[in-house]
Coordinates of N, CA and C in Angstrom, one line a residue:
Chain A
X120 N 1.2 -1.2 -0.4 CA 0.0 -0.1 0.2 C 1.1 1.4 -0.1
X121 N 1.1 2.7 -1.1 CA 1.8 3.3 -0.7 C 1.1 4.6 0.2
X122 N 0.2 4.7 0.6 CA 0.0 5.1 1.7 C 0.3 4.5 3.3
X123 N 1.1 5.6 3.6 CA 2.0 5.3 4.9 C 1.0 5.8 6.4
X124 N 0.8 5.3 7.6 CA 0.3 5.7 8.5 C 1.7 5.8 9.3
X125 N 1.9 7.5 9.9 CA 2.5 7.5 10.4 C 2.1 7.7 12.2
X126 N 1.6 7.1 12.1 CA 0.9 7.1 13.6 C 2.0 6.9 14.9
X127 N 2.7 5.5 14.8 CA 4.3 5.3 15.5 C 5.2 6.9 15.4
X128 N 5.0 7.6 15.0 CA 6.0 8.6 14.8 C 5.7 9.7 16.1
X129 N 4.2 9.7 15.4 CA 3.2 10.7 15.9 C 3.3 10.9 17.2
X130 N 3.2 9.4 17.7 CA 2.4 9.4 19.3 C 4.1 9.7 20.3
X131 N 5.0 9.4 19.1 CA 6.2 8.5 19.3 C 6.3 10.7 20.4
X132 N 6.7 11.7 19.3 CA 6.3 12.6 19.2 C 5.8 13.4 20.6
X133 N 4.1 13.2 20.7 CA 4.1 13.7 21.6 C 3.7 12.8 22.7
X134 N 4.8 11.8 22.8 CA 4.9 10.6 24.1 C 3.3 10.3 24.7
X135 N 2.8 9.6 24.1 CA 1.8 9.1 24.0 C 1.9 7.9 23.6
X136 N 0.8 7.0 24.5 CA 0.9 5.1 23.8 C -0.7 5.0 23.6
X137 N -0.6 3.7 22.6 CA -1.5 4.0 22.0 C -3.4 3.5 22.6
X138 N -2.9 2.8 23.7 CA -3.7 3.3 24.4 C -4.7 4.8 25.3
X139 N -3.4 4.8 25.7 CA -4.1 6.3 25.8 C -4.8 7.0 24.7
X140 N -4.3 7.1 23.3 CA -5.4 7.5 21.9 C -6.2 6.6 22.0
X141 N -6.3 5.7 22.3 CA -8.0 4.8 22.2 C -8.7 5.4 23.2
X142 N -8.1 5.9 23.9 CA -9.6 6.5 25.0 C -9.3 7.8 25.2
X143 N -8.3 8.3 24.4 CA -9.1 10.0 24.3 C -10.1 9.8 22.6
X144 N -10.0 8.8 21.7 CA -10.4 9.2 20.2 C -12.1 7.9 20.7
X145 N -11.6 7.9 21.9 CA -13.3 6.2 21.9 C -12.6 5.7 20.4
X146 N -11.5 5.3 20.2 CA -12.0 3.8 19.2 C -11.1 2.8 19.5
X147 N -11.4 1.3 19.0 CA -10.2 0.2 20.4 C -9.1 0.6 20.8
X148 N -8.9 -0.2 20.9 CA -6.4 -0.7 21.2 C -6.4 -1.5 20.0
X149 N -8.1 -2.6 19.4 CA -7.6 -3.4 18.4 C -7.4 -2.6 17.0
X150 N -8.2 -2.1 16.9 CA -8.7 -0.8 15.5 C -7.9 0.0 15.3
X151 N -7.0 0.8 16.5 CA -5.8 1.9 15.9 C -4.5 1.3 16.4
X152 N -4.8 -0.2 16.7 CA -3.4 -1.3 16.5 C -3.5 -1.9 14.2
X153 N -4.2 -1.7 14.5 CA -4.5 -2.0 12.4 C -3.9 -1.1 11.5
X154 N -4.4 -0.1 12.5 CA -4.4 1.6 11.7 C -2.6 1.6 12.0
X155 N -1.7 1.5 12.7 CA -0.6 2.3 13.7 C 0.6 0.9 12.1
X156 N -0.1 -0.7 12.4 CA 0.9 -1.6 11.5 C 0.4 -1.1 10.5
X157 N -0.2 -0.5 9.7 CA -0.4 -0.3 8.3 C -1.6 -1.3 7.7
X158 N -2.0 -1.5 8.7 CA -3.4 -3.2 7.8 C -4.5 -2.3 7.9
X159 N -4.6 -1.3 8.0 CA -6.2 -1.2 7.9 C -6.1 -0.6 6.1
X160 N -7.8 -1.0 5.6 CA -7.9 -0.5 4.2 C -8.2 0.7 3.8
X161 N -8.7 0.8 4.6 CA -9.9 2.4 4.9 C -9.8 3.1 5.8
X162 N -9.7 5.0 6.1 CA -9.7 5.0 7.1 C -11.4 6.2 7.1
X163 N -11.5 6.1 8.3 CA -13.0 7.1 7.8 C -12.7 8.4 8.1
X164 N -13.3 9.6 7.4 CA -12.9 11.0 7.9 C -13.0 11.5 9.7
X165 N -14.4 10.3 10.7 CA -14.4 10.6 11.4 C -13.5 10.1 12.5
X166 N -12.2 8.9 11.8 CA -11.8 8.5 12.9 C -10.6 9.8 12.6
X167 N -9.9 10.0 11.4 CA -8.9 10.8 10.9 C -9.7 12.4 11.8
X168 N -10.8 12.6 11.5 CA -10.5 13.8 12.3 C -10.5 13.9 14.3
X169 N -10.8 12.6 14.5 CA -10.5 12.2 15.2 C -9.4 12.4 16.2
X170 N -8.8 11.9 15.6 CA -7.5 11.4 15.7 C -7.0 12.6 15.7
X171 N -6.6 13.3 14.6 CA -6.4 14.8 14.8 C -6.1 16.1 15.5
X172 N -7.4 16.1 16.1 CA -8.0 16.5 16.9 C -7.6 15.8 19.0
X173 N -6.9 15.2 18.8 CA -6.8 14.0 20.1 C -4.9 14.3 20.0
X174 N -4.0 14.3 18.4 CA -3.4 14.6 18.5 C -2.9 15.7 18.2
X175 N -3.3 16.5 17.6 CA -3.7 18.2 17.4 C -2.9 18.3 16.1
X176 N -2.8 17.3 15.3 CA -1.9 17.4 13.3 C -2.9 17.8 13.2
X177 N -2.8 17.7 11.6 CA -2.9 17.1 10.4 C -2.8 15.9 9.6
X178 N -4.0 15.6 8.7 CA -4.0 14.5 8.5 C -2.8 14.6 7.6
X179 N -2.5 15.3 7.1 CA -0.8 15.6 5.9 C 0.3 14.4 7.0
X180 N -0.2 15.2 8.7 CA 1.2 14.4 9.7 C 0.9 13.2 10.0
X181 N -0.1 12.4 9.5 CA -0.6 10.8 10.0 C -0.5 10.1 9.0
X182 N -0.9 11.1 7.8 CA -0.8 9.7 6.6 C 0.4 10.5 5.3
X183 N 1.2 9.6 4.7 CA 2.2 9.8 3.2 C 1.8 9.2 2.8
X184 N 2.1 9.9 1.6 CA 2.1 9.0 -0.3 C 3.5 8.5 -0.6
X185 N 3.2 7.5 -0.9 CA 4.8 6.8 -1.4 C 4.7 5.4 -2.7
X186 N 4.9 6.6 -3.7 CA 4.5 5.5 -4.9 C 4.8 4.5 -4.9
X187 N 4.6 3.4 -5.1 CA 5.5 2.5 -5.6 C 6.6 2.3 -6.2
X188 N 7.4 1.9 -5.8 CA 9.0 1.7 -7.0 C 8.3 1.1 -8.0
Chain B
X455 N -23.4 -10.8 16.1 CA -24.7 -10.3 15.7 C -25.7 -11.7 15.4
X456 N -26.5 -12.3 16.7 CA -26.3 -13.5 15.8 C -28.1 -13.1 15.7
X457 N -28.7 -13.8 14.6 CA -30.1 -13.4 14.3 C -31.1 -14.1 14.9
X458 N -32.4 -14.0 15.3 CA -33.5 -14.7 16.0 C -34.8 -14.9 15.4
X459 N -34.3 -15.3 14.1 CA -36.0 -15.1 13.5 C -36.6 -17.1 13.2
X460 N -37.4 -16.6 13.3 CA -39.0 -17.4 13.4 C -39.1 -18.3 11.9
X461 N -38.6 -17.8 10.7 CA -38.6 -18.4 9.3 C -37.8 -18.8 8.9
X462 N -36.3 -18.2 9.6 CA -35.3 -19.1 9.8 C -34.7 -20.6 10.6
X463 N -35.6 -20.1 11.6 CA -35.7 -21.8 12.5 C -36.1 -22.8 11.7
X464 N -37.3 -22.2 10.8 CA -38.2 -22.8 10.7 C -38.1 -23.4 9.1
X465 N -37.6 -22.4 8.1 CA -36.4 -22.9 6.7 C -35.2 -24.5 6.8
X466 N -35.1 -24.2 8.6 CA -33.3 -25.1 9.2 C -34.9 -26.8 9.4
X467 N -35.0 -26.7 9.2 CA -36.2 -27.7 10.2 C -37.0 -28.2 9.1
X468 N -37.1 -27.3 8.4 CA -37.6 -27.4 7.2 C -36.4 -28.6 5.8
X469 N -36.1 -28.0 5.9 CA -34.1 -28.3 5.4 C -33.8 -29.3 6.1
X470 N -33.8 -29.6 7.6 CA -33.1 -31.0 8.1 C -34.7 -32.3 7.1
X471 N -36.3 -31.8 7.5 CA -37.1 -32.6 7.3 C -36.8 -33.8 5.3
X472 N -36.8 -32.2 4.9 CA -36.2 -33.1 3.7 C -35.2 -33.5 3.2
X473 N -34.2 -33.2 3.9 CA -33.1 -34.0 3.5 C -33.3 -35.5 4.4
X474 N -34.6 -35.7 5.2 CA -34.5 -37.0 6.0 C -35.4 -38.2 4.9
X475 N -36.7 -36.6 3.9 CA -37.5 -37.7 3.5 C -36.2 -38.5 1.9
X476 N -35.5 -37.3 1.8 CA -34.8 -37.4 0.0 C -34.0 -38.9 1.1
X477 N -33.0 -38.6 1.9 CA -32.8 -40.0 2.4 C -33.9 -41.2 2.4
X478 N -34.9 -40.5 3.4 CA -35.7 -42.8 3.1 C -35.3 -42.8 2.4
X479 N -35.7 -42.0 0.8 CA -36.5 -42.2 -0.7 C -35.2 -42.7 -1.2
X480 N -34.3 -42.7 -0.7 CA -32.8 -43.3 -1.6 C -33.1 -44.9 -0.5
X481 N -32.8 -44.9 0.4 CA -33.1 -46.3 0.7 C -34.1 -47.5 0.0
X482 N -35.7 -46.6 -0.1 CA -36.5 -47.2 -0.2 C -36.1 -47.6 -2.3
X483 N -35.3 -46.9 -2.3 CA -35.5 -46.7 -3.5 C -34.1 -48.2 -4.4
X484 N -33.1 -48.3 -3.3 CA -32.3 -48.6 -3.4 C -32.4 -49.8 -3.6
X485 N -33.7 -50.2 -1.9 CA -34.3 -51.3 -1.8 C -35.3 -52.3 -2.9
X486 N -35.5 -51.1 -3.4 CA -36.6 -51.9 -4.8 C -35.4 -52.4 -5.3
X487 N -34.6 -51.7 -5.9 CA -33.5 -52.0 -7.3 C -32.7 -53.3 -7.1
X488 N -32.5 -53.1 -5.5 CA -32.2 -54.3 -5.2 C -33.0 -55.8 -4.7
X489 N -33.6 -55.7 -4.2 CA -35.1 -56.8 -3.9 C -35.6 -56.8 -5.1
X490 N -36.0 -56.5 -6.0 CA -36.2 -56.5 -8.2 C -36.2 -57.4 -8.2
X491 N -35.0 -58.3 -8.3 CA -34.7 -59.9 -9.4 C -35.1 -60.6 -8.9
X492 N -35.4 -60.7 -7.0 CA -35.7 -61.5 -6.4 C -37.3 -62.0 -6.5
X493 N -37.8 -60.6 -7.3 CA -39.5 -60.9 -7.0 C -40.1 -60.9 -8.7
X494 N -39.4 -60.9 -9.4 CA -39.5 -60.9 -10.6 C -40.6 -61.5 -11.4
X495 N -41.0 -63.2 -11.0 CA -42.2 -64.1 -12.1 C -43.7 -62.6 -10.8
X496 N -43.2 -62.2 -9.4 CA -44.1 -61.5 -8.6 C -44.9 -60.2 -10.1
X497 N -43.8 -59.4 -10.3 CA -43.8 -58.6 -10.5 C -44.7 -58.9 -11.8
X498 N -43.6 -59.9 -12.5 CA -44.8 -59.8 -14.1 C -46.4 -60.3 -13.9
X499 N -46.3 -61.2 -12.7 CA -48.1 -61.8 -12.9 C -48.5 -60.0 -12.4
X500 N -47.7 -59.1 -12.1 CA -49.1 -58.8 -11.4 C -49.2 -57.1 -12.6
X501 N -48.0 -57.4 -13.5 CA -48.8 -56.9 -15.4 C -49.7 -56.7 -16.3
X502 N -48.8 -57.9 -15.7 CA -49.5 -59.3 -16.8 C -50.7 -58.9 -17.1
X503 N -52.1 -57.8 -17.1 CA -53.3 -57.6 -17.5 C -52.9 -56.4 -18.0
X504 N -52.6 -55.3 -17.5 CA -52.2 -54.4 -18.6 C -51.5 -54.5 -19.9
X505 N -50.3 -55.3 -19.0 CA -49.2 -55.4 -20.2 C -48.6 -56.8 -20.9
X506 N -49.8 -57.6 -21.5 CA -49.6 -59.6 -21.5 C -48.8 -59.3 -22.0
X507 N -47.9 -58.8 -23.5 CA -46.7 -59.5 -24.2 C -45.6 -58.6 -23.6
X508 N -45.2 -57.9 -22.2 CA -44.9 -57.4 -21.5 C -43.3 -58.3 -21.2
X509 N -41.7 -58.4 -22.4 CA -41.2 -59.1 -21.7 C -39.9 -58.1 -20.9
X510 N -40.1 -59.2 -19.6 CA -39.5 -58.6 -19.0 C -37.9 -57.6 -18.7
X511 N -37.0 -58.4 -19.4 CA -35.5 -58.7 -20.0 C -35.8 -57.0 -20.7
X512 N -36.8 -56.8 -21.6 CA -36.9 -55.0 -22.3 C -37.2 -54.3 -21.3
X513 N -37.7 -54.4 -20.2 CA -38.4 -53.4 -18.9 C -37.3 -53.4 -18.2
X514 N -36.2 -53.8 -18.2 CA -35.6 -54.3 -17.2 C -34.1 -52.9 -17.0
X515 N -34.0 -52.7 -18.2 CA -33.2 -51.4 -18.6 C -33.9 -50.1 -18.1
X516 N -34.5 -49.9 -18.9 CA -35.6 -48.0 -18.6 C -36.2 -48.4 -17.0
X517 N -35.9 -49.5 -16.5 CA -36.4 -49.4 -15.0 C -35.5 -49.5 -13.8
X518 N -34.2 -50.1 -13.9 CA -33.0 -50.0 -13.8 C -32.8 -48.3 -13.9
X519 N -33.3 -48.1 -15.5 CA -32.5 -46.5 -15.8 C -32.6 -45.0 -15.0
X520 N -34.3 -45.5 -14.8 CA -35.5 -45.3 -13.6 C -34.7 -45.1 -12.5
X521 N -34.1 -46.5 -11.6 CA -33.5 -46.5 -10.6 C -32.1 -45.6 -10.2
X522 N -31.7 -45.7 -11.3 CA -29.7 -44.7 -11.5 C -30.3 -43.4 -11.2
X523 N -31.4 -42.9 -12.0 CA -31.5 -41.5 -12.2 C -32.6 -40.7 -11.6
X524 N -32.8 -41.5 -10.2 CA -34.0 -41.5 -9.6 C -33.0 -41.2 -8.0
X525 N -31.9 -42.2 -7.9 CA -30.8 -42.0 -7.0 C -29.5 -40.9 -7.4
X526 N -29.9 -40.9 -8.1 CA -28.6 -39.1 -8.9 C -29.5 -37.5 -9.3
X527 N -30.9 -38.2 -8.5 CA -31.5 -37.1 -8.6 C -31.9 -37.0 -7.1
X528 N -32.0 -37.9 -6.6 CA -32.2 -37.7 -4.8 C -30.8 -36.8 -3.5
X529 N -29.4 -37.6 -5.2 CA -28.1 -37.2 -4.6 C -28.1 -36.0 -4.7
X530 N -28.3 -35.1 -5.4 CA -28.3 -33.4 -5.8 C -29.1 -33.0 -4.9
X531 N -30.3 -33.3 -5.2 CA -31.2 -32.3 -3.6 C -30.6 -32.6 -2.2
X532 N -30.3 -33.8 -1.8 CA -29.3 -33.8 -0.6 C -28.1 -33.1 -1.2
X533 N -26.4 -33.1 -1.6 CA -26.3 -31.9 -1.6 C -26.7 -30.5 -1.8
X534 N -27.7 -30.9 -2.4 CA -28.3 -28.6 -2.7 C -28.5 -28.4 -1.4
X535 N -29.6 -29.1 -0.5 CA -29.8 -29.3 0.5 C -29.0 -28.7 1.8
X536 N -27.8 -29.5 1.1 CA -26.9 -29.4 3.0 C -25.6 -28.2 2.9
X537 N -25.6 -27.9 1.5 CA -25.9 -26.4 1.4 C -26.6 -25.5 1.7
X538 N -27.2 -25.6 1.5 CA -28.1 -24.5 1.9 C -28.4 -24.1 3.0
X539 N -28.8 -25.5 3.7 CA -28.4 -25.2 5.0 C -27.3 -24.8 6.1
X540 N -26.2 -24.9 5.2 CA -24.5 -24.1 5.8 C -24.8 -22.1 4.9
X541 N -25.6 -22.4 4.4 CA -25.7 -21.6 4.1 C -26.8 -20.7 5.3
X542 N -27.7 -21.3 5.5 CA -29.4 -20.5 6.9 C -28.1 -20.5 8.1
X543 N -27.2 -21.5 7.5 CA -26.4 -21.2 9.1 C -26.2 -20.4 9.2
X544 N -25.5 -19.9 8.3 CA -24.0 -18.7 8.5 C -25.3 -17.7 8.9
X545 N -26.3 -17.6 8.4 CA -26.9 -16.5 8.2 C -27.8 -16.2 10.2
X546 N -27.9 -17.2 10.8 CA -28.6 -17.1 11.8 C -27.2 -16.8 12.8
X547 N -25.9 -17.0 12.1 CA -25.2 -16.8 13.1 C -25.0 -15.1 13.0
X548 N -26.3 -14.9 11.9 CA -25.2 -13.5 11.6 C -24.4 -12.8 11.1
X549 N -23.0 -13.8 9.9 CA -22.6 -13.2 8.9 C -22.2 -14.4 8.1
X550 N -23.6 -13.6 7.3 CA -24.4 -14.6 5.4 C -23.1 -13.9 4.7
X551 N -22.1 -12.5 4.7 CA -21.9 -12.6 3.4 C -20.3 -12.6 3.5
X552 N -19.7 -13.5 3.7 CA -18.9 -14.3 3.7 C -18.2 -15.4 2.2
X553 N -16.9 -15.3 1.1 CA -17.0 -15.6 -0.4 C -17.4 -17.8 0.1
X554 N -17.1 -18.5 1.4 CA -18.1 -18.9 0.9 C -19.3 -19.4 0.4
X555 N -20.2 -18.2 0.6 CA -21.2 -18.5 0.5 C -21.6 -18.1 -0.9
X556 N -20.5 -17.3 -1.3 CA -21.2 -17.3 -2.8 C -20.9 -18.5 -3.5
X557 N -19.5 -19.0 -3.3 CA -19.1 -20.2 -3.8 C -20.4 -21.4 -3.7
X558 N -20.9 -21.7 -2.2 CA -22.1 -22.5 -2.2 C -22.9 -22.4 -3.0
X559 N -23.8 -20.7 -3.0 CA -24.5 -21.3 -3.8 C -24.0 -21.0 -6.2
X560 N -22.7 -21.2 -5.7 CA -22.6 -21.1 -7.1 C -22.4 -22.9 -7.6
X561 N -22.0 -23.8 -6.4 CA -22.3 -25.1 -6.7 C -24.6 -25.5 -6.4
X562 N -24.8 -24.5 -5.6 CA -26.0 -24.8 -5.9 C -26.9 -24.5 -7.6
X563 N -26.0 -23.8 -8.0 CA -26.4 -23.5 -9.2 C -26.2 -25.0 -9.8
X564 N -24.9 -25.1 -9.9 CA -24.8 -26.1 -11.2 C -25.3 -27.6 -10.5
X565 N -25.8 -27.9 -9.1 CA -26.0 -28.8 -8.7 C -27.6 -28.9 -9.5
X566 N -27.7 -27.8 -9.5 CA -29.6 -27.4 -10.2 C -29.9 -27.5 -11.5
X567 N -28.3 -27.8 -12.4 CA -28.6 -27.0 -13.7 C -28.4 -29.2 -14.3
X568 N -27.4 -29.5 -13.3 CA -27.2 -31.3 -13.1 C -28.7 -32.1 -12.8
X569 N -29.8 -31.5 -12.2 CA -31.1 -31.9 -11.2 C -31.3 -32.2 -12.9
X570 N -31.5 -30.7 -13.2 CA -32.4 -30.9 -14.8 C -32.4 -31.8 -15.7
X571 N -30.7 -31.8 -16.0 CA -30.6 -32.6 -16.7 C -31.2 -34.1 -16.4
X572 N -30.9 -35.0 -15.1 CA -31.3 -35.3 -14.4 C -33.2 -35.6 -14.8
X573 N -33.5 -35.1 -14.2 CA -34.9 -35.3 -13.9 C -35.1 -35.8 -15.0
X574 N -34.6 -34.7 -16.4 CA -35.0 -34.7 -17.8 C -35.1 -36.0 -18.4
X575 N -33.4 -36.6 -17.9 CA -33.1 -38.6 -18.0 C -33.9 -39.4 -17.5
X576 N -34.4 -39.0 -16.1 CA -35.9 -39.8 -15.2 C -36.8 -39.8 -16.2
X577 N -37.4 -38.9 -16.2 CA -38.9 -39.0 -17.0 C -39.1 -39.4 -18.3
X578 N -37.4 -39.3 -19.1 CA -37.6 -40.4 -20.2 C -37.8 -41.9 -19.7
X579 N -37.7 -42.3 -19.1 CA -36.9 -43.9 -18.2 C -38.0 -43.9 -18.1
X580 N -38.6 -43.6 -17.0 CA -40.4 -43.5 -16.8 C -41.1 -43.6 -18.0
X581 N -41.1 -42.6 -19.2 CA -42.1 -42.4 -20.0 C -41.6 -44.3 -20.5
X582 N -40.5 -44.3 -20.7 CA -40.5 -45.6 -21.4 C -41.2 -46.9 -20.7
X583 N -41.1 -46.8 -19.1 CA -41.1 -48.0 -18.9 C -43.1 -48.3 -18.8
X584 N -43.6 -46.3 -18.5 CA -44.6 -46.8 -18.2 C -44.9 -46.9 -20.5
X585 N -44.6 -46.4 -21.3 CA -45.2 -47.1 -22.2 C -45.0 -48.5 -22.3
X586 N -43.9 -49.7 -21.7 CA -44.0 -51.1 -21.5 C -44.9 -51.5 -21.4
X587 N -44.8 -50.6 -19.8 CA -46.5 -51.2 -19.0 C -47.8 -51.4 -19.0
X588 N -48.2 -50.1 -20.0 CA -49.3 -49.7 -20.2 C -49.8 -48.7 -19.3
X589 N -48.4 -48.4 -18.4 CA -50.0 -47.3 -17.8 C -49.1 -45.5 -17.7
X590 N -49.2 -44.7 -16.9 CA -49.5 -43.6 -17.3 C -48.0 -42.9 -17.1
X591 N -46.7 -42.8 -17.7 CA -46.0 -42.0 -17.2 C -46.2 -40.2 -16.7
X592 N -45.2 -39.7 -15.8 CA -44.8 -38.7 -15.6 C -44.7 -37.4 -16.7
X593 N -43.7 -38.2 -17.4 CA -43.6 -37.2 -18.5 C -42.2 -36.2 -18.5
X594 N -41.8 -35.5 -19.4 CA -40.2 -34.6 -19.1 C -40.5 -33.6 -19.9
X595 N -39.8 -32.6 -19.2 CA -40.0 -31.7 -20.1 C -39.0 -30.4 -19.1
X596 N -38.3 -30.1 -19.6 CA -37.5 -28.3 -18.7 C -38.5 -27.8 -18.7
X597 N -38.1 -28.3 -17.3 CA -39.3 -26.7 -16.2 C -38.8 -25.1 -16.6
X598 N -39.4 -24.4 -16.2 CA -39.6 -23.1 -17.0 C -39.0 -22.4 -15.7
X599 N -40.1 -23.4 -14.6 CA -39.3 -22.5 -12.6 C -37.8 -22.9 -12.7
X600 N -37.9 -23.9 -12.9 CA -36.5 -24.9 -12.6 C -34.9 -23.7 -13.6
X601 N -35.6 -23.3 -14.6 CA -34.3 -22.6 -15.1 C -34.4 -21.4 -14.7
X602 N -35.6 -20.7 -14.3 CA -35.9 -19.6 -13.4 C -34.9 -19.9 -12.0
X603 N -35.2 -19.9 -11.2 CA -34.4 -20.5 -10.5 C -33.1 -21.0 -10.1
X604 N -32.1 -21.6 -11.1 CA -30.7 -21.3 -11.2 C -30.8 -20.8 -12.0
X605 N -31.1 -19.5 -13.2 CA -30.2 -18.0 -13.0 C -30.8 -17.2 -11.6
X606 N -32.0 -17.4 -10.5 CA -31.3 -16.1 -9.7 C -30.5 -16.7 -9.1
X607 N -30.4 -18.3 -8.9 CA -28.9 -18.6 -8.0 C -27.8 -18.2 -8.6
X608 N -27.2 -18.4 -9.8 CA -26.1 -18.1 -10.5 C -26.0 -16.2 -10.3
X609 N -27.5 -15.8 -10.1 CA -27.3 -13.7 -9.5 C -27.1 -13.5 -8.2
X610 N -27.4 -14.7 -7.9 CA -26.9 -14.4 -6.1 C -26.2 -14.1 -5.5
X611 N -25.3 -15.6 -6.2 CA -23.6 -15.9 -5.8 C -22.9 -15.0 -6.4
X612 N -23.2 -14.0 -7.6 CA -22.6 -12.4 -8.2 C -22.7 -11.7 -6.9
X613 N -24.1 -11.7 -6.6 CA -25.0 -10.4 -5.2 C -23.7 -11.1 -4.2
X614 N -23.4 -12.0 -3.9 CA -23.2 -13.0 -2.8 C -21.4 -12.7 -2.8
X615 N -21.2 -12.2 -3.8 CA -19.6 -12.5 -3.8 C -19.0 -11.6 -3.8
X616 N -20.0 -9.7 -4.5 CA -19.7 -8.8 -4.3 C -20.1 -8.4 -2.7
X617 N -20.9 -8.6 -2.5 CA -21.0 -8.4 -0.6 C -19.9 -8.7 0.0
X618 N -19.2 -10.5 -0.4 CA -18.2 -10.6 0.3 C -16.9 -10.0 0.5
X619 N -16.7 -9.6 -1.1 CA -16.0 -7.9 -1.2 C -16.0 -7.0 -0.1
X620 N -16.6 -6.3 -0.4 CA -17.6 -5.1 0.9 C -17.6 -5.6 1.6
X621 N -18.3 -6.5 2.3 CA -17.7 -7.3 4.0 C -15.9 -7.3 4.3
X622 N -15.3 -7.5 3.6 CA -14.0 -8.1 3.5 C -13.2 -5.8 3.6
X623 N -14.1 -5.4 2.7 CA -13.1 -4.0 3.3 C -13.9 -3.4 3.9
X624 N -14.9 -3.5 4.5 CA -15.8 -2.3 5.5 C -14.4 -3.1 6.9
X625 N -14.5 -4.5 7.2 CA -13.7 -5.1 8.0 C -12.3 -4.0 8.4
X626 N -11.7 -3.7 7.2 CA -10.2 -3.0 6.5 C -10.5 -1.3 7.3
X627 N -11.7 -0.9 7.3 CA -11.8 -0.1 7.3 C -11.7 1.0 9.0
X628 N -11.1 1.6 9.7 CA -11.2 2.2 11.0 C -11.9 3.4 11.2

């Protein structure tokens, strides 16, 4: 998948654990874990908005596009 | 998500009932086919009134053909019902949009095609037996309802295939 999820870096920068984020955005830890490991096939705008609100970032900070070689 | 539906429950019961009847029919048919050679003279004398010129050796091929195609038809019905039972079970478990159900529906479609062919062959055999014994046969023709049902099942298989894909996509959506 050429779209990378940079949740790990954001969490690291903000010193927040995945469990804490799960509590803040009201998304299950299992789903956030799927997102973090890049196994998610799609992300809802509502999820994106909740994560951006919790981490005070822009969608572009969370996602990156890397074309396939 | 569990679906508690009386119609579904009734369907499951009905499928099991029909499967039981099909099994009983298959056992009866096999028993009759196996017993027939031992009651040759009884059968001949019973048919003597209607068909005095009947030669039992000419009766046997279409009669055993009818037994064979009857058994094949029953086997096809049994296989169809067992697949339908699995689909109904997946519906009551609340997870019907799976690739397995699409495959099951496709298999049911082909089983129904085979069933139509077996029914025609069976009808021909019964007609032959009927003309030999001077009784009325059931007649054989292509059933329009059967053909429509086959088309419906194949269309549904396509619907389920797409449904399973959508379900999978939804599962990966966070």
